[in-house]
Amino acid sequence: MRYDDSPPPPESAASVSPDPPWYARRSTLAVAVAALAPTALAGWVLTQVLTGSGPGGQPPQPKALPASHTAGAGAGDAKSSTTTPSPAAPASASTSASAPAPAAPAKGPLAGRTVVIDPGHNTGNFKHTSEIDRQVDIGTNHKECDTTGTTTNSGYMEAEFTLDVSRRTRTLLESKGAKVVFTHDADRPWGPCIDERARIGNEAKADAVVSVHADGVSAGNRGFHIILPATVKGGAADTSKIVGPSRDLGERIAGNFARSTGSAPANYLGSGTGLVVRDDLGGLNLSTRPKVFIECGNMRDAKDAAQLTSPEWRQKAAEGITNGIVGFLGG
Ligand code: ZN
């Protein structure tokens, strides 16, 4: 979902980039995807067998969309800590939120690579509004710790969707040898805050970070888009080193996601490229690792919602995200 209630971000203008758009790389990507297809298919079949398709036991949630549904990006605690990743830091919520890595030695094209997946929001956020409304420092600004996310008109929560797609993506990435770290895995009542989400990626020294979301705008707005970090500098935020690689990551995910799901780039922003640059998201501003957000579709549009609520479609979404990451990492 969108990350604040402010008008459409001025960064949309900044999304007009001199760089060749992702679709201009189609031929190269097609070759890569073709090479990956057998593995991806095998992974898909295995995942279908192993994981089933239900959204998985989440409690009923309010259907109303709160006014503040923002993936706020805060860095409240970042002010007192430093921008230097400190893996040796005392165990904290960020450490406990990270999913354990598989114990077996990794083999595959992504062996030795670390990918952090950030399932947007948390199904418990609706019950912890005071906690998630806390303002945190995102370097360039202050924003809410976290937001509730949106829902479909029938009440399927964005937070359920993001966790399901993230888990499917983890399965696929691990099958290729990657170490996958989650920012949360339904193992905490709310959050984490956006600054902590960023910090988890930084401290993991992630080779790539993807934050999974779905949008919640008016019906008729359809399609997916990738949000890329703008160049920002302020407080703990300095994206100068990740803007370039993050765009590469985002373009590769956009191309693969379109191919895997059959979805089109968003028709309501990004000028049809499926790419948008924003400078107001703490999860991006505070990242020191290549990172993008993906808005997989619009939960408030009936046609998009029909896809987002389909386990089969979510598997395709996970495949698209995975293939984009694999392409970025050269696996
Ligand atoms: Zn969201």
Tab-separated table of C-alpha atoms and ligand atoms in Angstrom:
chain	number	residue	atom	x	y	z
A	1	MET	CA	0.000	0.000	0.000
A	2	ARG	CA	1.046	3.574	-0.249
A	3	TYR	CA	3.173	4.694	2.524
A	4	ASP	CA	1.493	7.835	3.612
A	5	ASP	CA	-1.535	9.888	3.075
A	6	SER	CA	0.193	12.658	1.291
A	7	PRO	CA	-0.553	13.414	-2.333
A	8	PRO	CA	1.131	11.416	-5.054
A	9	PRO	CA	4.829	11.706	-4.465
A	10	PRO	CA	6.728	14.287	-6.409
A	11	GLU	CA	9.326	11.600	-6.917
A	12	SER	CA	7.141	10.339	-9.709
A	13	ALA	CA	8.771	12.986	-11.772
A	14	ALA	CA	12.126	11.742	-10.683
A	15	SER	CA	11.217	8.331	-11.971
A	16	VAL	CA	11.832	9.568	-15.461
A	17	SER	CA	15.320	8.307	-15.728
A	18	PRO	CA	17.891	8.500	-18.464
A	19	ASP	CA	18.669	4.872	-17.831
A	20	PRO	CA	17.196	2.382	-20.259
A	21	PRO	CA	13.923	1.032	-18.878
A	22	TRP	CA	13.745	-2.542	-17.741
A	23	TYR	CA	11.694	-3.559	-20.715
A	24	ALA	CA	14.524	-2.509	-22.995
A	25	ARG	CA	16.508	-5.342	-21.507
A	26	ARG	CA	13.905	-7.860	-22.410
A	27	SER	CA	16.087	-9.894	-24.691
A	28	THR	CA	18.812	-10.270	-22.107
A	29	LEU	CA	16.332	-11.014	-19.396
A	30	ALA	CA	14.537	-13.495	-21.576
A	31	VAL	CA	17.717	-15.480	-21.993
A	32	ALA	CA	18.302	-15.446	-18.271
A	33	VAL	CA	14.754	-16.432	-17.534
A	34	ALA	CA	14.835	-19.198	-20.097
A	35	ALA	CA	17.905	-20.594	-18.450
A	36	LEU	CA	16.234	-20.434	-15.077
A	37	ALA	CA	12.874	-21.755	-16.112
A	38	PRO	CA	13.454	-25.450	-15.422
A	39	THR	CA	14.736	-24.745	-11.936
A	40	ALA	CA	11.948	-22.302	-11.216
A	41	LEU	CA	9.354	-24.749	-12.420
A	42	ALA	CA	10.761	-27.491	-10.288
A	43	GLY	CA	10.759	-25.147	-7.326
A	44	TRP	CA	7.200	-24.181	-8.039
A	45	VAL	CA	5.983	-27.744	-8.128
A	46	LEU	CA	7.830	-28.550	-4.957
A	47	THR	CA	6.449	-25.502	-3.247
A	48	GLN	CA	2.924	-26.309	-4.260
A	49	VAL	CA	3.293	-29.715	-2.743
A	50	LEU	CA	4.973	-28.576	0.411
A	51	THR	CA	3.215	-25.384	1.280
A	52	GLY	CA	-0.313	-25.820	0.062
A	53	SER	CA	-2.181	-22.718	-0.784
A	54	GLY	CA	-4.073	-21.252	2.101
A	55	PRO	CA	-3.240	-17.845	3.493
A	56	GLY	CA	-2.651	-19.595	6.705
A	57	GLY	CA	-4.543	-19.239	9.901
A	58	GLN	CA	-4.485	-15.520	10.404
A	59	PRO	CA	-7.140	-14.226	12.759
A	60	PRO	CA	-10.051	-12.274	11.370
A	61	GLN	CA	-9.177	-8.675	10.968
A	62	PRO	CA	-11.039	-5.426	10.580
A	63	LYS	CA	-12.017	-4.690	7.049
A	64	ALA	CA	-11.982	-0.983	7.410
A	65	LEU	CA	-8.971	0.758	6.020
A	66	PRO	CA	-7.542	3.059	8.632
A	67	ALA	CA	-6.605	6.493	7.528
A	68	SER	CA	-3.016	5.969	8.416
A	69	HIS	CA	-1.948	3.075	6.395
A	70	THR	CA	1.499	3.973	5.676
A	71	ALA	CA	4.575	1.978	5.476
A	72	GLY	CA	6.131	4.648	7.463
A	73	ALA	CA	9.739	4.687	7.439
A	74	GLY	CA	11.062	5.652	10.629
A	75	ALA	CA	14.314	5.579	12.210
A	76	GLY	CA	13.503	6.502	15.724
A	77	ASP	CA	16.246	4.520	17.277
A	78	ALA	CA	18.601	5.137	14.460
A	79	LYS	CA	19.355	8.498	15.944
A	80	SER	CA	20.919	7.052	19.029
A	81	SER	CA	22.643	4.286	17.187
A	82	THR	CA	25.039	4.806	14.376
A	83	THR	CA	24.737	4.185	10.701
A	84	THR	CA	27.463	1.602	10.876
A	85	PRO	CA	26.090	-1.910	10.795
A	86	SER	CA	27.079	-3.696	13.970
A	87	PRO	CA	26.589	-7.422	13.675
A	88	ALA	CA	28.073	-7.883	17.097
A	89	ALA	CA	25.469	-5.684	18.727
A	90	PRO	CA	23.621	-7.183	21.670
A	91	ALA	CA	20.664	-9.309	20.779
A	92	SER	CA	17.679	-7.102	20.259
A	93	ALA	CA	14.290	-7.266	18.699
A	94	SER	CA	15.879	-6.996	15.318
A	95	THR	CA	17.980	-10.045	15.926
A	96	SER	CA	15.142	-12.086	17.322
A	97	ALA	CA	12.942	-11.100	14.423
A	98	SER	CA	15.309	-12.586	11.933
A	99	ALA	CA	14.467	-16.040	10.756
A	100	PRO	CA	17.179	-18.604	11.373
A	101	ALA	CA	19.170	-19.648	8.385
A	102	PRO	CA	19.032	-23.214	7.194
A	103	ALA	CA	21.665	-25.301	8.887
A	104	ALA	CA	22.672	-27.335	5.881
A	105	PRO	CA	25.528	-26.020	3.760
A	106	ALA	CA	24.042	-24.117	0.880
A	107	LYS	CA	24.513	-25.240	-2.680
A	108	GLY	CA	23.234	-23.606	-5.804
A	109	PRO	CA	23.714	-20.450	-7.820
A	110	LEU	CA	23.029	-18.226	-4.820
A	111	ALA	CA	25.270	-20.052	-2.352
A	112	GLY	CA	27.029	-17.542	-0.166
A	113	ARG	CA	24.533	-14.788	-0.920
A	114	THR	CA	22.208	-13.252	1.634
A	115	VAL	CA	18.770	-11.938	0.730
A	116	VAL	CA	16.578	-10.099	3.204
A	117	ILE	CA	12.844	-10.282	2.583
A	118	ASP	CA	10.643	-7.759	4.343
A	119	PRO	CA	6.980	-8.808	4.548
A	120	GLY	CA	5.217	-5.442	4.641
A	121	HIS	CA	3.192	-4.560	7.756
A	122	ASN	CA	2.026	-7.149	10.317
A	123	THR	CA	-1.407	-8.672	10.809
A	124	GLY	CA	-1.224	-7.597	14.448
A	125	ASN	CA	-0.709	-3.935	13.663
A	126	PHE	CA	-4.463	-3.323	13.728
A	127	LYS	CA	-4.460	-4.174	17.418
A	128	HIS	CA	-1.396	-2.122	18.264
A	129	THR	CA	-2.134	1.236	16.773
A	130	SER	CA	-0.546	3.219	19.582
A	131	GLU	CA	2.720	1.342	19.189
A	132	ILE	CA	2.883	1.623	15.428
A	133	ASP	CA	1.822	5.261	15.412
A	134	ARG	CA	4.963	6.237	17.270
A	135	GLN	CA	7.084	8.560	15.209
A	136	VAL	CA	10.509	7.358	14.217
A	137	ASP	CA	13.414	9.153	12.618
A	138	ILE	CA	14.083	8.255	8.996
A	139	GLY	CA	17.017	10.590	8.638
A	140	THR	CA	15.328	12.982	6.278
A	141	ASN	CA	12.046	13.149	8.176
A	142	HIS	CA	9.912	11.492	10.809
A	143	LYS	CA	7.232	8.942	10.093
A	144	GLU	CA	5.063	6.388	11.835
A	145	CYS	CA	6.857	3.321	13.169
A	146	ASP	CA	4.710	1.119	10.938
A	147	THR	CA	1.260	1.057	9.412
A	148	THR	CA	-1.582	-1.406	9.213
A	149	GLY	CA	-1.517	-1.921	5.490
A	150	THR	CA	-4.632	-2.243	3.407
A	151	THR	CA	-7.111	-5.056	2.780
A	152	THR	CA	-9.185	-6.280	-0.102
A	153	ASN	CA	-12.862	-5.383	-0.004
A	154	SER	CA	-13.519	-8.884	1.331
A	155	GLY	CA	-11.068	-8.442	4.182
A	156	TYR	CA	-7.957	-10.251	2.994
A	157	MET	CA	-5.182	-8.351	4.665
A	158	GLU	CA	-2.185	-6.933	2.909
A	159	ALA	CA	-0.104	-8.256	5.816
A	160	GLU	CA	-1.346	-11.794	5.108
A	161	PHE	CA	-0.533	-11.365	1.448
A	162	THR	CA	2.953	-10.016	2.048
A	163	LEU	CA	3.840	-12.823	4.445
A	164	ASP	CA	2.582	-15.510	2.089
A	165	VAL	CA	4.441	-14.167	-0.932
A	166	SER	CA	7.543	-13.667	1.190
A	167	ARG	CA	7.476	-17.244	2.429
A	168	ARG	CA	7.043	-18.584	-1.076
A	169	THR	CA	9.939	-16.418	-2.199
A	170	ARG	CA	12.083	-17.685	0.665
A	171	THR	CA	11.445	-21.284	-0.360
A	172	LEU	CA	12.491	-20.543	-3.921
A	173	LEU	CA	15.583	-18.579	-2.920
A	174	GLU	CA	16.723	-21.208	-0.445
A	175	SER	CA	16.349	-23.863	-3.118
A	176	LYS	CA	18.950	-21.893	-5.049
A	177	GLY	CA	21.315	-21.782	-2.099
A	178	ALA	CA	20.657	-18.298	-0.746
A	179	LYS	CA	20.600	-17.449	2.925
A	180	VAL	CA	17.265	-15.731	3.491
A	181	VAL	CA	16.546	-13.468	6.447
A	182	PHE	CA	13.063	-12.135	7.244
A	183	THR	CA	12.372	-8.881	9.030
A	184	HIS	CA	9.530	-10.711	10.761
A	185	ASP	CA	7.716	-14.001	10.305
A	186	ALA	CA	4.462	-13.616	12.253
A	187	ASP	CA	6.620	-14.121	15.322
A	188	ARG	CA	5.887	-10.810	16.978
A	189	PRO	CA	2.644	-9.002	17.832
A	190	TRP	CA	3.280	-5.932	15.700
A	191	GLY	CA	5.895	-4.223	13.586
A	192	PRO	CA	8.816	-4.120	13.355
A	193	CYS	CA	9.184	-0.385	12.917
A	194	ILE	CA	10.428	0.733	9.562
A	195	ASP	CA	13.811	1.787	10.892
A	196	GLU	CA	14.318	-1.668	12.349
A	197	ARG	CA	13.240	-3.253	9.083
A	198	ALA	CA	15.995	-1.318	7.354
A	199	ARG	CA	18.498	-2.138	10.063
A	200	ILE	CA	17.886	-5.868	9.711
A	201	GLY	CA	18.915	-5.695	6.067
A	202	ASN	CA	21.950	-3.607	6.903
A	203	GLU	CA	23.140	-5.812	9.729
A	204	ALA	CA	22.659	-8.941	7.638
A	205	LYS	CA	24.919	-7.329	5.028
A	206	ALA	CA	22.271	-8.356	2.539
A	207	ASP	CA	23.209	-8.601	-1.106
A	208	ALA	CA	19.624	-7.645	-1.942
A	209	VAL	CA	16.583	-6.601	0.058
A	210	VAL	CA	12.985	-6.710	-1.140
A	211	SER	CA	10.045	-5.312	0.786
A	212	VAL	CA	6.795	-6.951	-0.295
A	213	HIS	CA	3.537	-4.975	-0.414
A	214	ALA	CA	0.249	-4.540	-2.218
A	215	ASP	CA	-1.330	-1.184	-2.823
A	216	GLY	CA	-4.688	0.122	-1.667
A	217	VAL	CA	-5.910	2.783	-4.046
A	218	SER	CA	-9.240	3.278	-5.757
A	219	ALA	CA	-10.747	0.686	-8.078
A	220	GLY	CA	-9.696	0.893	-11.688
A	221	ASN	CA	-6.087	1.482	-10.733
A	222	ARG	CA	-4.341	-1.737	-11.583
A	223	GLY	CA	-0.993	-3.391	-11.959
A	224	PHE	CA	2.284	-3.633	-10.082
A	225	HIS	CA	5.094	-1.218	-9.482
A	226	ILE	CA	8.535	-1.231	-7.963
A	227	ILE	CA	9.606	1.587	-5.669
A	228	LEU	CA	13.247	2.595	-5.972
A	229	PRO	CA	15.199	4.712	-3.499
A	230	ALA	CA	15.834	8.322	-4.417
A	231	THR	CA	19.162	9.886	-3.625
A	232	VAL	CA	18.751	11.287	-0.134
A	233	LYS	CA	21.160	12.401	2.550
A	234	GLY	CA	20.196	13.505	6.027
A	235	GLY	CA	20.732	12.176	9.506
A	236	ALA	CA	21.142	8.426	9.305
A	237	ALA	CA	19.964	8.382	5.704
A	238	ASP	CA	22.426	8.268	2.832
A	239	THR	CA	21.349	6.327	-0.231
A	240	SER	CA	24.065	7.526	-2.561
A	241	LYS	CA	25.691	4.100	-2.774
A	242	ILE	CA	22.526	2.075	-3.259
A	243	VAL	CA	20.568	4.102	-5.786
A	244	GLY	CA	22.289	2.559	-8.786
A	245	PRO	CA	22.251	-1.102	-7.748
A	246	SER	CA	18.742	-0.765	-6.369
A	247	ARG	CA	17.514	0.414	-9.760
A	248	ASP	CA	19.144	-2.586	-11.373
A	249	LEU	CA	17.481	-4.873	-8.835
A	250	GLY	CA	14.136	-3.166	-9.362
A	251	GLU	CA	14.271	-3.321	-13.139
A	252	ARG	CA	15.088	-7.002	-13.055
A	253	ILE	CA	12.251	-7.752	-10.667
A	254	ALA	CA	9.827	-5.687	-12.758
A	255	GLY	CA	10.671	-7.572	-15.925
A	256	ASN	CA	10.509	-10.978	-14.325
A	257	PHE	CA	7.381	-10.175	-12.333
A	258	ALA	CA	5.540	-9.068	-15.458
A	259	ARG	CA	6.594	-12.204	-17.292
A	260	SER	CA	5.848	-14.581	-14.438
A	261	THR	CA	2.451	-13.198	-13.431
A	262	GLY	CA	1.257	-11.733	-16.712
A	263	SER	CA	0.451	-8.527	-14.841
A	264	ALA	CA	1.059	-5.167	-16.414
A	265	PRO	CA	2.969	-2.271	-14.883
A	266	ALA	CA	0.723	0.037	-12.882
A	267	ASN	CA	-1.636	2.179	-14.928
A	268	TYR	CA	-1.804	4.941	-12.324
A	269	LEU	CA	1.798	5.946	-11.727
A	270	GLY	CA	5.254	5.343	-13.117
A	271	SER	CA	4.246	6.287	-16.651
A	272	GLY	CA	3.794	2.656	-17.592
A	273	THR	CA	7.316	1.643	-16.593
A	274	GLY	CA	6.343	-0.100	-13.371
A	275	LEU	CA	9.052	1.922	-11.662
A	276	VAL	CA	8.668	4.793	-9.212
A	277	VAL	CA	11.352	6.629	-7.262
A	278	ARG	CA	10.503	7.869	-3.772
A	279	ASP	CA	12.417	9.764	-1.139
A	280	ASP	CA	9.922	9.482	1.717
A	281	LEU	CA	10.195	5.844	2.760
A	282	GLY	CA	12.299	5.091	5.811
A	283	GLY	CA	12.759	1.506	4.745
A	284	LEU	CA	14.613	2.764	1.685
A	285	ASN	CA	16.213	5.910	3.064
A	286	LEU	CA	17.880	4.049	5.915
A	287	SER	CA	19.066	1.111	3.849
A	288	THR	CA	22.745	0.696	3.099
A	289	ARG	CA	22.075	-2.381	0.965
A	290	PRO	CA	20.459	-2.576	-2.499
A	291	LYS	CA	16.750	-2.483	-1.770
A	292	VAL	CA	13.388	-2.028	-3.453
A	293	PHE	CA	9.743	-2.240	-2.524
A	294	ILE	CA	7.298	-4.067	-4.738
A	295	GLU	CA	3.605	-3.219	-4.807
A	296	CYS	CA	2.259	-6.398	-6.367
A	297	GLY	CA	-1.168	-5.046	-7.290
A	298	ASN	CA	-4.093	-2.998	-6.009
A	299	MET	CA	-6.067	-4.792	-3.307
A	300	ARG	CA	-8.974	-2.376	-3.762
A	301	ASP	CA	-9.499	-3.260	-7.401
A	302	ALA	CA	-11.679	-6.325	-7.889
A	303	LYS	CA	-9.664	-7.711	-10.795
A	304	ASP	CA	-6.342	-7.228	-9.074
A	305	ALA	CA	-7.805	-8.573	-5.828
A	306	ALA	CA	-8.886	-11.748	-7.596
A	307	GLN	CA	-5.237	-12.317	-8.444
A	308	LEU	CA	-3.820	-11.288	-5.085
A	309	THR	CA	-6.129	-13.703	-3.250
A	310	SER	CA	-5.168	-16.608	-5.502
A	311	PRO	CA	-2.464	-18.919	-4.097
A	312	GLU	CA	-1.501	-19.887	-7.635
A	313	TRP	CA	-1.006	-16.255	-8.589
A	314	ARG	CA	0.988	-15.586	-5.444
A	315	GLN	CA	3.306	-18.420	-6.380
A	316	LYS	CA	3.867	-16.776	-9.746
A	317	ALA	CA	4.518	-13.502	-7.955
A	318	ALA	CA	7.129	-15.194	-5.777
A	319	GLU	CA	8.737	-16.708	-8.865
A	320	GLY	CA	8.944	-13.319	-10.530
A	321	ILE	CA	10.516	-11.714	-7.485
A	322	THR	CA	12.936	-14.617	-7.106
A	323	ASN	CA	13.991	-14.579	-10.739
A	324	GLY	CA	14.624	-10.851	-10.535
A	325	ILE	CA	16.828	-11.330	-7.502
A	326	VAL	CA	18.680	-14.185	-9.165
A	327	GLY	CA	19.306	-12.046	-12.215
A	328	PHE	CA	20.558	-9.183	-10.073
A	329	LEU	CA	22.909	-11.421	-8.125
A	330	GLY	CA	24.140	-13.093	-11.271
A	331	GLY	CA	23.108	-16.520	-10.066
B	1	ZN	ZN	2.032	-1.813	2.200
